[in-house]
XYZ file of C-alpha atoms in Angstrom:
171
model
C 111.383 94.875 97.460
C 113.797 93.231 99.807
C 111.940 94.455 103.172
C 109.274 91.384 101.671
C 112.330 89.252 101.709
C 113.257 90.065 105.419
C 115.443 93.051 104.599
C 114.787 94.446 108.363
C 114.340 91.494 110.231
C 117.514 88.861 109.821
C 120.034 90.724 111.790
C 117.102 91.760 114.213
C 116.396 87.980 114.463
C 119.922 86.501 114.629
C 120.803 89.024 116.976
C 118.033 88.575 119.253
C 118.752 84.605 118.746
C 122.614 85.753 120.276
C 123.679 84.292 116.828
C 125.833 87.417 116.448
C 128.310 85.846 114.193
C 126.337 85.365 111.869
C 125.253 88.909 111.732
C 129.276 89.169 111.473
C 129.388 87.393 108.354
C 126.536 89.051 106.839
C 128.230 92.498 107.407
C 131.483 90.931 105.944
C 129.978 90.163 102.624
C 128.298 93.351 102.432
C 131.822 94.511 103.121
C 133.646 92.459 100.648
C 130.924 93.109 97.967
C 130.445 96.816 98.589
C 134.118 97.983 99.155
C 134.810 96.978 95.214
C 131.718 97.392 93.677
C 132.327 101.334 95.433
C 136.105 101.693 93.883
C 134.761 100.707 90.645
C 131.458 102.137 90.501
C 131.046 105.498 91.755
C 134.361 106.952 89.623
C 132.818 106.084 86.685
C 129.049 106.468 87.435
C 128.910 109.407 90.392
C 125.877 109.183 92.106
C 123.742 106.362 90.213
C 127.268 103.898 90.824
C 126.724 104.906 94.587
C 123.050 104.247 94.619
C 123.813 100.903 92.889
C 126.435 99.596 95.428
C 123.879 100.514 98.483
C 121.314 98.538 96.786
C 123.369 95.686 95.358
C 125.878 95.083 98.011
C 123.609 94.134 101.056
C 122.054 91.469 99.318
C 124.868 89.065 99.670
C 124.602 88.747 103.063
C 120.618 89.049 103.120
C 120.906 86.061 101.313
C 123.362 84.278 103.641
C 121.407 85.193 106.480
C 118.434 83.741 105.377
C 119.981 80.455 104.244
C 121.582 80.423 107.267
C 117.898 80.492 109.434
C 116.425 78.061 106.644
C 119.361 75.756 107.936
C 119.359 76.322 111.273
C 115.386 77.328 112.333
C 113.891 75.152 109.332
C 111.760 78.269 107.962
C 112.146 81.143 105.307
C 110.124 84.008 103.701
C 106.385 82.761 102.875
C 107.420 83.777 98.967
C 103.945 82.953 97.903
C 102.192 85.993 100.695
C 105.358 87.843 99.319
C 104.326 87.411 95.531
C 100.832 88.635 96.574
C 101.714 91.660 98.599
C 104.361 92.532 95.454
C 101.156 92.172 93.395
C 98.751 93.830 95.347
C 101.468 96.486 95.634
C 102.553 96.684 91.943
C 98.607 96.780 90.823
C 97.461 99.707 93.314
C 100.808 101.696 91.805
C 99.681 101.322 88.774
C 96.001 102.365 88.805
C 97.486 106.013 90.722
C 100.005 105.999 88.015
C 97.422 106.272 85.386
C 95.215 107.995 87.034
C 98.254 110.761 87.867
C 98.773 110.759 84.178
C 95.742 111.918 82.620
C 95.578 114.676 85.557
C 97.207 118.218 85.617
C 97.871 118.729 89.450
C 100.040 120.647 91.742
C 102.843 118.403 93.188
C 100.495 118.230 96.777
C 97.512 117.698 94.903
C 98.829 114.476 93.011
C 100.761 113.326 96.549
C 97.531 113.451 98.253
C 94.946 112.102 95.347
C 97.714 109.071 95.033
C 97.936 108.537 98.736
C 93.747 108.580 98.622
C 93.652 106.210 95.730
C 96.196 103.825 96.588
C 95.961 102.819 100.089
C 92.532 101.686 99.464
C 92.796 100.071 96.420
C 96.317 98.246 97.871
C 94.088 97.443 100.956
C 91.200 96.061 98.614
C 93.284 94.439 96.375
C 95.276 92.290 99.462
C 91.996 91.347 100.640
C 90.873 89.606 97.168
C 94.495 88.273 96.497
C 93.581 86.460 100.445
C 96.646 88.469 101.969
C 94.765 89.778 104.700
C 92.239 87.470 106.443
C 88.990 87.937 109.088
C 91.672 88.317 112.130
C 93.468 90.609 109.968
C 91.084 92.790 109.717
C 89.788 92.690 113.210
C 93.251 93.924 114.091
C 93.187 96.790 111.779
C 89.976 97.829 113.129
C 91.504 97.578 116.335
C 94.607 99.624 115.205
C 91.874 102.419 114.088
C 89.631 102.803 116.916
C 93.085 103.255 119.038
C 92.932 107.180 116.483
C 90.290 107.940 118.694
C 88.344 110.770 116.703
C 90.727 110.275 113.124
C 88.775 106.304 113.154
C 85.628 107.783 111.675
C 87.933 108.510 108.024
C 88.947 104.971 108.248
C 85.973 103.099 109.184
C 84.488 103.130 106.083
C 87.595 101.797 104.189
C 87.233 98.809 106.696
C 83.463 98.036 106.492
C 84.294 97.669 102.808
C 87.089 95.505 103.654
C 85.151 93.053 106.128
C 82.240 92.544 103.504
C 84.751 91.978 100.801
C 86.372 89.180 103.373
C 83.371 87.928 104.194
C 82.754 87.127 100.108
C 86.268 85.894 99.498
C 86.443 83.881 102.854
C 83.088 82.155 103.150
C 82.177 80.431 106.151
């Protein structure tokens, strides 16, 4: 959820910026957030207090490095694309779910049948949400050809996507 909300890409962006500092501060509020929320935490939870502190702690200074572009670069996250993708995301997870839970399959079997359903429907659903646009797509196809003999498994997936752009983006 927080790669959406630039997760991976502040420090990487600060730093590259030479606005190391910042990226100082950042890693001092994860420090001054994580060192207690540890000490209390993980005594008296184990593992799941751990897991809670990695999550929670790094936010503090996600935030403060995004407020900190807003106020100095003038943009943010695009929370509206974000909401979509979370969507899109959210919606394909929960068609494999249910689809996963009427079926009896080996552990493989349900990784791969999920990985099958999914990344089409995600892909399909992104395209009617209007996540992914015309120039979108003619990078993914692209991206595919580049798999040399593995772009015939994929080229169907994206024929479907192009006519379902063409309907949703008319010109």
């Amino acid at each position: 959820i927080f790669l959406g909300l630039g997760g991976l890409s502040v420090s990487n962006l600060l730093n590259g910026q030479g606005e190391t500092h910042v990226v100082l501060y950042m890693r001092l509020l994860n420090l001054l957030l994580g060192l207690p929320m540890a000490l209390i935490l993980i005594p008296r939870f184990g593992v799941v207090g751990l897991i809670a502190t990695l999550i929670v702690s790094p936010r503090l200074g996600l935030i403060y490095g995004l407020y900190w572009i807003w106020r100095r670069y003038g943009f943010t996250v695009d929370f509206k694309s974000s909401a979509k993708i979370y969507l899109s995301a959210a919606a394909a997870f929960l068609g494999v779910e249910l689809l996963l839970r009427f079926t009896a399959l080996t552990p493989w079997m349900s990784l791969l049948l999920g990985a099958a359903v999914y990344i089409p429907l995600y892909l399909i659903l992104t395209v009617l949400l209007r996540v992914l646009d015309e120039g979108d797509l003619r990078n993914l196809r692209r991206m595919v050809r580049a798999l040399g003999p593995l772009s015939t498994l994929f080229t169907p997936l994206l024929s479907l996507l192009e006519a379902l752009s063409a309907l949703v983006y008319p010109d």
